[in-house]
Tab-separated table of C-alpha atoms in Angstrom:
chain	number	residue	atom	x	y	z
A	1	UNK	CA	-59.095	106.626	-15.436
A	2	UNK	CA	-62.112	106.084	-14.682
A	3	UNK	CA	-62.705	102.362	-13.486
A	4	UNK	CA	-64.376	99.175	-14.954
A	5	UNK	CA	-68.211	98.223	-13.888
A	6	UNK	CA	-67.881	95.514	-11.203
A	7	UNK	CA	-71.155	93.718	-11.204
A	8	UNK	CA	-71.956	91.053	-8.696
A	9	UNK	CA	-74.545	88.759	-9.116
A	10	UNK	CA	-74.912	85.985	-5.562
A	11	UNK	CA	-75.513	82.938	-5.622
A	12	UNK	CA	-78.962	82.639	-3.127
A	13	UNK	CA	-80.077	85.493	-3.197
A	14	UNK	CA	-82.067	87.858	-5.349
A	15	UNK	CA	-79.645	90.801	-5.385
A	16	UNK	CA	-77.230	92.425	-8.171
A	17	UNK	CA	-75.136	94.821	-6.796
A	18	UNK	CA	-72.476	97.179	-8.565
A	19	UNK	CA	-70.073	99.769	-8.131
A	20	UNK	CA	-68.313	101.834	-10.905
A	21	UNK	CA	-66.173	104.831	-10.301
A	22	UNK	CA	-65.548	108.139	-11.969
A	23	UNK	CA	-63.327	110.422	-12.745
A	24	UNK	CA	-65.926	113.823	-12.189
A	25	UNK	CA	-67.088	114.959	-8.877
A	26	UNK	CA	-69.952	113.313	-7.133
A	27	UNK	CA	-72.447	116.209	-8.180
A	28	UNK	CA	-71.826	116.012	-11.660
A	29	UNK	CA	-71.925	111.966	-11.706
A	30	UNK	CA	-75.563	112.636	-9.483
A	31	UNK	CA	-76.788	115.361	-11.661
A	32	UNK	CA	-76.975	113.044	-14.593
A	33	UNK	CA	-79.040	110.802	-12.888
A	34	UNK	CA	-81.345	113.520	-11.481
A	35	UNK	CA	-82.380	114.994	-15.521
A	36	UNK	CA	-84.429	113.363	-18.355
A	37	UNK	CA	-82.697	115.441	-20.452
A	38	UNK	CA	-78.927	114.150	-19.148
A	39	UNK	CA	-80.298	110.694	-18.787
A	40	UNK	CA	-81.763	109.967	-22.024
A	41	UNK	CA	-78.164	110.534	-23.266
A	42	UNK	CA	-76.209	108.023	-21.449
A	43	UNK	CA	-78.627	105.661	-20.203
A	44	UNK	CA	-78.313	102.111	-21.795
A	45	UNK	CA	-77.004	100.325	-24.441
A	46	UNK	CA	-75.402	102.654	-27.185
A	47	UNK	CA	-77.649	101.018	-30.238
A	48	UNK	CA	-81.159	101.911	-27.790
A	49	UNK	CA	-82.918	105.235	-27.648
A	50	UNK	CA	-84.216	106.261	-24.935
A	51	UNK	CA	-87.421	108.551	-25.222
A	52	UNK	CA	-88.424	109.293	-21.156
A	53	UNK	CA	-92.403	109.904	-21.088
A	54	UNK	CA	-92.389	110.909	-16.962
A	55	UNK	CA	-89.557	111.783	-15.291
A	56	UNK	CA	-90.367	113.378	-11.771
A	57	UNK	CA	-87.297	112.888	-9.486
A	58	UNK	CA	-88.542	113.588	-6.572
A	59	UNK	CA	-89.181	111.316	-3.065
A	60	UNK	CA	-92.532	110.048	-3.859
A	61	UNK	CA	-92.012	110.719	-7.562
A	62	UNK	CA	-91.632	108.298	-10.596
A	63	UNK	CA	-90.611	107.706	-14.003
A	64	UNK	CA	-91.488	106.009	-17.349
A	65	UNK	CA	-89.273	105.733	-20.544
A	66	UNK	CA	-88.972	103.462	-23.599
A	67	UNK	CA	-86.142	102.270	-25.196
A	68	UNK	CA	-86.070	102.217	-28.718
A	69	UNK	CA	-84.101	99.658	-30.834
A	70	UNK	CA	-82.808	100.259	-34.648
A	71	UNK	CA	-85.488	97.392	-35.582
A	72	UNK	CA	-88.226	99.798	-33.758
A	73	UNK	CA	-88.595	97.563	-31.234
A	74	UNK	CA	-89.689	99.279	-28.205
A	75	UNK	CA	-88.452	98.020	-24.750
A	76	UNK	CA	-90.853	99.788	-21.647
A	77	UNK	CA	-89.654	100.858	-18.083
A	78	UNK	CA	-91.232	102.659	-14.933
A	79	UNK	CA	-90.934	102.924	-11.253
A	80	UNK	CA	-91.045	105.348	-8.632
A	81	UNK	CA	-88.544	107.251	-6.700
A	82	UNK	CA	-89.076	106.495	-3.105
A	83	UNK	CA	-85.746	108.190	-1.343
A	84	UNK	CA	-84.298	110.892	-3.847
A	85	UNK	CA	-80.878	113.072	-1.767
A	86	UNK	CA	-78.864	115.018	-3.452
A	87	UNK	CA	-75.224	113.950	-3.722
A	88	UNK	CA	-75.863	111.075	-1.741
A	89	UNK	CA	-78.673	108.345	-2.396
A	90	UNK	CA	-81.993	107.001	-4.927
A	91	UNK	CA	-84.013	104.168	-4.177
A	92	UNK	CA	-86.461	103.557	-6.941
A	93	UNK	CA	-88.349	100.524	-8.431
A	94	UNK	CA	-88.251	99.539	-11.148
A	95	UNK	CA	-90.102	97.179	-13.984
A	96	UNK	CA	-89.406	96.091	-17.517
A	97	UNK	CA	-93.420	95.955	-19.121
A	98	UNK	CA	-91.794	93.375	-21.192
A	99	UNK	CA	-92.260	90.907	-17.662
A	100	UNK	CA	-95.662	92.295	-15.940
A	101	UNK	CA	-95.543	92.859	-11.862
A	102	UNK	CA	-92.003	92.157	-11.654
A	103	UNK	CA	-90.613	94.735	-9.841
A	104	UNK	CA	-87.479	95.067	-8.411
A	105	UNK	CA	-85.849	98.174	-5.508
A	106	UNK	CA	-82.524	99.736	-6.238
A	107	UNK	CA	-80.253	101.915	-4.128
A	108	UNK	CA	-77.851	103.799	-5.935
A	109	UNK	CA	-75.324	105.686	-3.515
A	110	UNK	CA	-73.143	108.303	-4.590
A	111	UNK	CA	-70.035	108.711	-2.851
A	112	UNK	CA	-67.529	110.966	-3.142
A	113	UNK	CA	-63.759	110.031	-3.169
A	114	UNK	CA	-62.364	113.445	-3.099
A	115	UNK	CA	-59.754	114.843	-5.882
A	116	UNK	CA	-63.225	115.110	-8.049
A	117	UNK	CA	-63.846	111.590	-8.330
A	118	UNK	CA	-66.739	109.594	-7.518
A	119	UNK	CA	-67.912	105.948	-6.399
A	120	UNK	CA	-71.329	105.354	-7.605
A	121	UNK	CA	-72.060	101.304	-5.614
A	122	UNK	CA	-75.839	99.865	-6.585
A	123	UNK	CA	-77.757	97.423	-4.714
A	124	UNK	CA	-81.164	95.490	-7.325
A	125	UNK	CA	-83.595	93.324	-5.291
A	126	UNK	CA	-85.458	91.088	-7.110
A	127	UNK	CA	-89.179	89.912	-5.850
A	128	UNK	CA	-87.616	86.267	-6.550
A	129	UNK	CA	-84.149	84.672	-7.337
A	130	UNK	CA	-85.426	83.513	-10.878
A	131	UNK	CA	-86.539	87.211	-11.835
A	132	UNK	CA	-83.034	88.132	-10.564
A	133	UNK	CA	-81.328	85.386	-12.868
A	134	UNK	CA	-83.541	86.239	-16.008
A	135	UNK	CA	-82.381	90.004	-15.513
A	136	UNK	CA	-78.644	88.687	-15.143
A	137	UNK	CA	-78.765	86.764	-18.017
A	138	UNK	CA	-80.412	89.579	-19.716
A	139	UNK	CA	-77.467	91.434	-21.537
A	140	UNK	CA	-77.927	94.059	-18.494
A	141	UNK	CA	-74.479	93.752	-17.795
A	142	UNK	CA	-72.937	94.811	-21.125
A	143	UNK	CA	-75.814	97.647	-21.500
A	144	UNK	CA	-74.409	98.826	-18.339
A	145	UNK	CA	-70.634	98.582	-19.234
A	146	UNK	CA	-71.570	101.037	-22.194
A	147	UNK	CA	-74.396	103.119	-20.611
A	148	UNK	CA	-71.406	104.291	-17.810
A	149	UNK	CA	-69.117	104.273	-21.214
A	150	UNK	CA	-71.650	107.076	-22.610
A	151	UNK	CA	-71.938	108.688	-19.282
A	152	UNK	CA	-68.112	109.368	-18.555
A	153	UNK	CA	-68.404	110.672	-22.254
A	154	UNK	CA	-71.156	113.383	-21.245
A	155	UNK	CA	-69.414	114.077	-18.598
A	156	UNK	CA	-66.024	114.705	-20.726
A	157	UNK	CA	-67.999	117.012	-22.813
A	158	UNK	CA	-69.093	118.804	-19.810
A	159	UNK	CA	-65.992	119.426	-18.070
A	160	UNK	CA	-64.180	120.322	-20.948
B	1	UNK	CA	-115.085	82.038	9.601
B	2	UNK	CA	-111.876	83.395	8.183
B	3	UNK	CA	-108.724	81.909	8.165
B	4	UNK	CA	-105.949	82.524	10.156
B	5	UNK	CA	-102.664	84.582	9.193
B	6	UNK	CA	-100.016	82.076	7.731
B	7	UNK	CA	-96.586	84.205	7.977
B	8	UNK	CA	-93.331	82.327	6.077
B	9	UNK	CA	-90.255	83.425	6.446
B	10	UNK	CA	-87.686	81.381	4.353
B	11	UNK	CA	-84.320	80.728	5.550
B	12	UNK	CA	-81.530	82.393	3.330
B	13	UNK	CA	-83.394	84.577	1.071
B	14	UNK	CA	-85.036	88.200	2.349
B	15	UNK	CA	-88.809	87.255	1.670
B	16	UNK	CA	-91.575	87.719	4.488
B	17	UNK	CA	-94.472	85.986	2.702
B	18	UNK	CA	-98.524	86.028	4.146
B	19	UNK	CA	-102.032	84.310	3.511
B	20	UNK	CA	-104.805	85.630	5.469
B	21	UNK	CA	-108.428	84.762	3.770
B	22	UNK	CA	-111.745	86.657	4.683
B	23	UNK	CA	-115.188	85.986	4.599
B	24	UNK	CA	-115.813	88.976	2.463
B	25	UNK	CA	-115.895	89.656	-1.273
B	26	UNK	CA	-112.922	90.698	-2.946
B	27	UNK	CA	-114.188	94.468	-3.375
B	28	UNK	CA	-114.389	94.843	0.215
B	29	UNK	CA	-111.554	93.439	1.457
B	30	UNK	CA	-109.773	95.639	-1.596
B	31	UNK	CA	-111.504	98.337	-0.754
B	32	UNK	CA	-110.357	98.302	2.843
B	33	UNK	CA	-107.306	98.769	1.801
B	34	UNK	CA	-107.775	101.678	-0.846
B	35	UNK	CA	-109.183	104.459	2.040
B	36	UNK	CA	-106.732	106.377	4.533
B	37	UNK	CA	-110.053	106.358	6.301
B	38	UNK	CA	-110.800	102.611	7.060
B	39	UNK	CA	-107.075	101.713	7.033
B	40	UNK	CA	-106.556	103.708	9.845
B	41	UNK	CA	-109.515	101.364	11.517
B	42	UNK	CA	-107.681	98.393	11.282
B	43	UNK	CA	-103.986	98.490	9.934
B	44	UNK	CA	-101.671	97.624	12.748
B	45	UNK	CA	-102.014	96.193	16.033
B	46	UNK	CA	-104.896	96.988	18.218
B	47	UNK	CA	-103.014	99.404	21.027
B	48	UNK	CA	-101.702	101.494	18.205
B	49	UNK	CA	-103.879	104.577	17.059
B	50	UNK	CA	-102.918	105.501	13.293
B	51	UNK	CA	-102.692	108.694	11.923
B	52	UNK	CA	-102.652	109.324	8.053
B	53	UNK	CA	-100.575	112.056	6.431
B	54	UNK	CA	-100.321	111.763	2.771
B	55	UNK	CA	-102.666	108.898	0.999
B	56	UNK	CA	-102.002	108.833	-2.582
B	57	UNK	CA	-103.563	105.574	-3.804
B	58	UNK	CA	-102.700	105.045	-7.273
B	59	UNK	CA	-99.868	104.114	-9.654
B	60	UNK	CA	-96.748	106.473	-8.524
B	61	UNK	CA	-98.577	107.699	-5.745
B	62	UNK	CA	-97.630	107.031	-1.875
B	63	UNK	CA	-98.265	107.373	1.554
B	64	UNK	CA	-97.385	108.002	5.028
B	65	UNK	CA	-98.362	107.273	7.764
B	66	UNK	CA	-97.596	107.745	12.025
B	67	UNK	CA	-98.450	104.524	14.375
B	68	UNK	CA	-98.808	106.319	17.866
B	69	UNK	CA	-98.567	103.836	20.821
B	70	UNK	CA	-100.405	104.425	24.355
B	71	UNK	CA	-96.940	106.199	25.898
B	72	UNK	CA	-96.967	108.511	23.379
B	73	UNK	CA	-94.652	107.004	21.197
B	74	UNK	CA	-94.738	107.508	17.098
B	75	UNK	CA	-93.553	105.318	14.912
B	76	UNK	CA	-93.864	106.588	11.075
B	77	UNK	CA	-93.893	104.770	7.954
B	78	UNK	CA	-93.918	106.147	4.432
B	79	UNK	CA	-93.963	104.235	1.179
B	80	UNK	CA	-94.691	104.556	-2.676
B	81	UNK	CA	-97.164	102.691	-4.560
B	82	UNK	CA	-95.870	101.364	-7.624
B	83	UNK	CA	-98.907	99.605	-8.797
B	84	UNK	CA	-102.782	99.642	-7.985
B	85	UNK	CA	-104.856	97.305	-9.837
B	86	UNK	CA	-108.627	97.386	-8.240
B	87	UNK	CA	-109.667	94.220	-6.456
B	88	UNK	CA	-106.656	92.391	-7.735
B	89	UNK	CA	-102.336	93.591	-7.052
B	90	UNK	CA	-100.943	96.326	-5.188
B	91	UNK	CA	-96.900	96.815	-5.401
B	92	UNK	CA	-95.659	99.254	-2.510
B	93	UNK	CA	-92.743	100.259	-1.180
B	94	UNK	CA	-92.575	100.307	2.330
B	95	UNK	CA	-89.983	102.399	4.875
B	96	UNK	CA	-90.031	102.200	8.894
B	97	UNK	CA	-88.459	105.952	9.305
B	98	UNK	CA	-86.852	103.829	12.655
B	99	UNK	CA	-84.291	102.149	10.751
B	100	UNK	CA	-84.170	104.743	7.702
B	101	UNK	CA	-82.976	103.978	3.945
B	102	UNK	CA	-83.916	99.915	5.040
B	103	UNK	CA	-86.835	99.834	2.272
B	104	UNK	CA	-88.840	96.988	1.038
B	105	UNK	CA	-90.823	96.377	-1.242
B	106	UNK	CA	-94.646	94.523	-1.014
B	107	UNK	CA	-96.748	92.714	-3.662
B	108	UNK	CA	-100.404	92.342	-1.934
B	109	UNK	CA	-102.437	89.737	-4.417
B	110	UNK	CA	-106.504	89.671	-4.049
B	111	UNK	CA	-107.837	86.498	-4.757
B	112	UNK	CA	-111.691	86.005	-5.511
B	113	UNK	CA	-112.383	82.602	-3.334
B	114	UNK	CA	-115.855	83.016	-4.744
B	115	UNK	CA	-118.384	82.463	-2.159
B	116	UNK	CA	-117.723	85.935	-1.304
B	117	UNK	CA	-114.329	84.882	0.041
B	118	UNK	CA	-111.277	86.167	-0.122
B	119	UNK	CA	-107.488	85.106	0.011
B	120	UNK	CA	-105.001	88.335	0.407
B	121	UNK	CA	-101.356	87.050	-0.257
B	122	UNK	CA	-98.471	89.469	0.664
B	123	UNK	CA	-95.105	88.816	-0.546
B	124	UNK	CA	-92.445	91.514	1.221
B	125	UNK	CA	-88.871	91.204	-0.666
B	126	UNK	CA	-86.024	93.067	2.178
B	127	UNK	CA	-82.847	94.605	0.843
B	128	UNK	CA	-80.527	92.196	3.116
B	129	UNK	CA	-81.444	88.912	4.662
B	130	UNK	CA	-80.639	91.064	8.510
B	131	UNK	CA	-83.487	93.591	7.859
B	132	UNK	CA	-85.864	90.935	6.883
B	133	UNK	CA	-84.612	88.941	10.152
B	134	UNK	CA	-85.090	92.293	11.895
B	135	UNK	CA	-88.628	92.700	10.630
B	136	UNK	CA	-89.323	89.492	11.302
B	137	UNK	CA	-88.439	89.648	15.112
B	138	UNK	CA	-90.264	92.977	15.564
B	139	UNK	CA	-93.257	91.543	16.373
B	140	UNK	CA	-94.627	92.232	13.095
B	141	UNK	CA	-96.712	88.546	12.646
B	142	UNK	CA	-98.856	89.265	15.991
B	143	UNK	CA	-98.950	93.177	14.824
B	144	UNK	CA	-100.481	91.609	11.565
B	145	UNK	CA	-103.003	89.189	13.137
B	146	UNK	CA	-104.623	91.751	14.970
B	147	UNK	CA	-104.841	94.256	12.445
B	148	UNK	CA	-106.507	91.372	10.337
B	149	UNK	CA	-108.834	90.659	13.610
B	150	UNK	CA	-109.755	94.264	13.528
B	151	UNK	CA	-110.256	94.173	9.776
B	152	UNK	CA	-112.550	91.395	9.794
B	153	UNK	CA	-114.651	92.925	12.661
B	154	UNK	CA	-114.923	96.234	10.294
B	155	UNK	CA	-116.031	94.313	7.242
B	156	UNK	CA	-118.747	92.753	9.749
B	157	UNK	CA	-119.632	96.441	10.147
B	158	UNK	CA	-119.883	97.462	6.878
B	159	UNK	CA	-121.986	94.360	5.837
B	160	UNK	CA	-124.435	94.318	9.002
């Protein structure tokens, strides 16, 4: 079984950090994160759509998408990839349009446990410890819980 | 005459923050910081020569660039640029290749004084509290002051 999304959130400091393992090998886990077309599937909260405008994973590359709620709200994202290795790593900003100039890094690392299953650990700095408590509050942690829900899904379908 | 460098680094949290004000309009001191050609006049200490690779100033662009001391040394740097607002914010991402996958990230503020002042304010945000400690000890404040020294000398320069 694939395991439950641990999500820490430190008192201090303006970090969330995660891990959340998988029952596919590390490629196919880091594959979905390297395609628009794989991402826009999993990615999120299972009520949002996501429609990705740029999606250039490269190092030095970047991204923009919108989620889209069933009210037609539409929530905005972008950032740029600044480390992008296969397998292995992704550090990216990231901003929500919805709160101007606040821009947080992440480091997602990919690591694989062997037998085909993969730890996927996340590390989210926050430019302050109040940005980093509004995002914490923010229902990210549920939209997380069911955008990895999704993902081992796509991943299902693929492997089987 | 311009102000000196005020450098903060706050206990427990991994924030380097800066003021440095100049006796130059906003455009200028901006634009100073928008050309691989006069940033490699001033950026850095004095006994460092700078060489620019890749200078991709705008939103999702990057940069990198090689510090090269007196004994031959290089020390290379390489970043994204998340956003570039003209004579007003630039977020960057910022990598010393010494200590690679340690990335921070930079929000530089320009601040019309009026007058035809200037007050840049930096705010660096460090993955862990130890890399911004690390940073911190480099000598990074005294590498700053002079590169501001040598920034206000161009800007004399440019407006003789």
């Amino acid at each position: 079984m694939s395991s439950a999304l641990q999500v820490t959130v430190p008192d201090g400091v303006p970090f969330i950090d995660f891990t959340r393992e998988f029952d596919y090998p590390v490629a196919d886990v880091y594959r979905a994160h390297a395609s628009a077309e794989l991402m826009s599937q999993w990615l999120g909260p299972r009520d949002l759509e996501m429609e990705v405008g740029r999606f250039d994973f490269r190092p030095g590359g970047g991204y923009e998408y919108t989620h889209v709620a069933p009210t037609g709200d539409r929530y905005e994202f972008r950032g740029t990839f600044h480390t992008v290795r296969e397998n292995d790593k992704v550090i990216q900003t990231f901003e929500f349009l919805g709160f101007p100039d606040v821009v947080s890094i992440e480091t997602l690392t990919f690591e694989d446990l062997g037998d085909g299953r993969t730890r996927l650990s996340g590390h989210a700095v926050y430019p302050t410890v109040e940005a980093r408590d509004g995002m914490a509050s923010s229902g990210m942690e549920e939209g997380m819980k069911q955008g990895y829900e999704q993902l081992d899904e796509l991943l299902a379908k693929s492997a089987a």
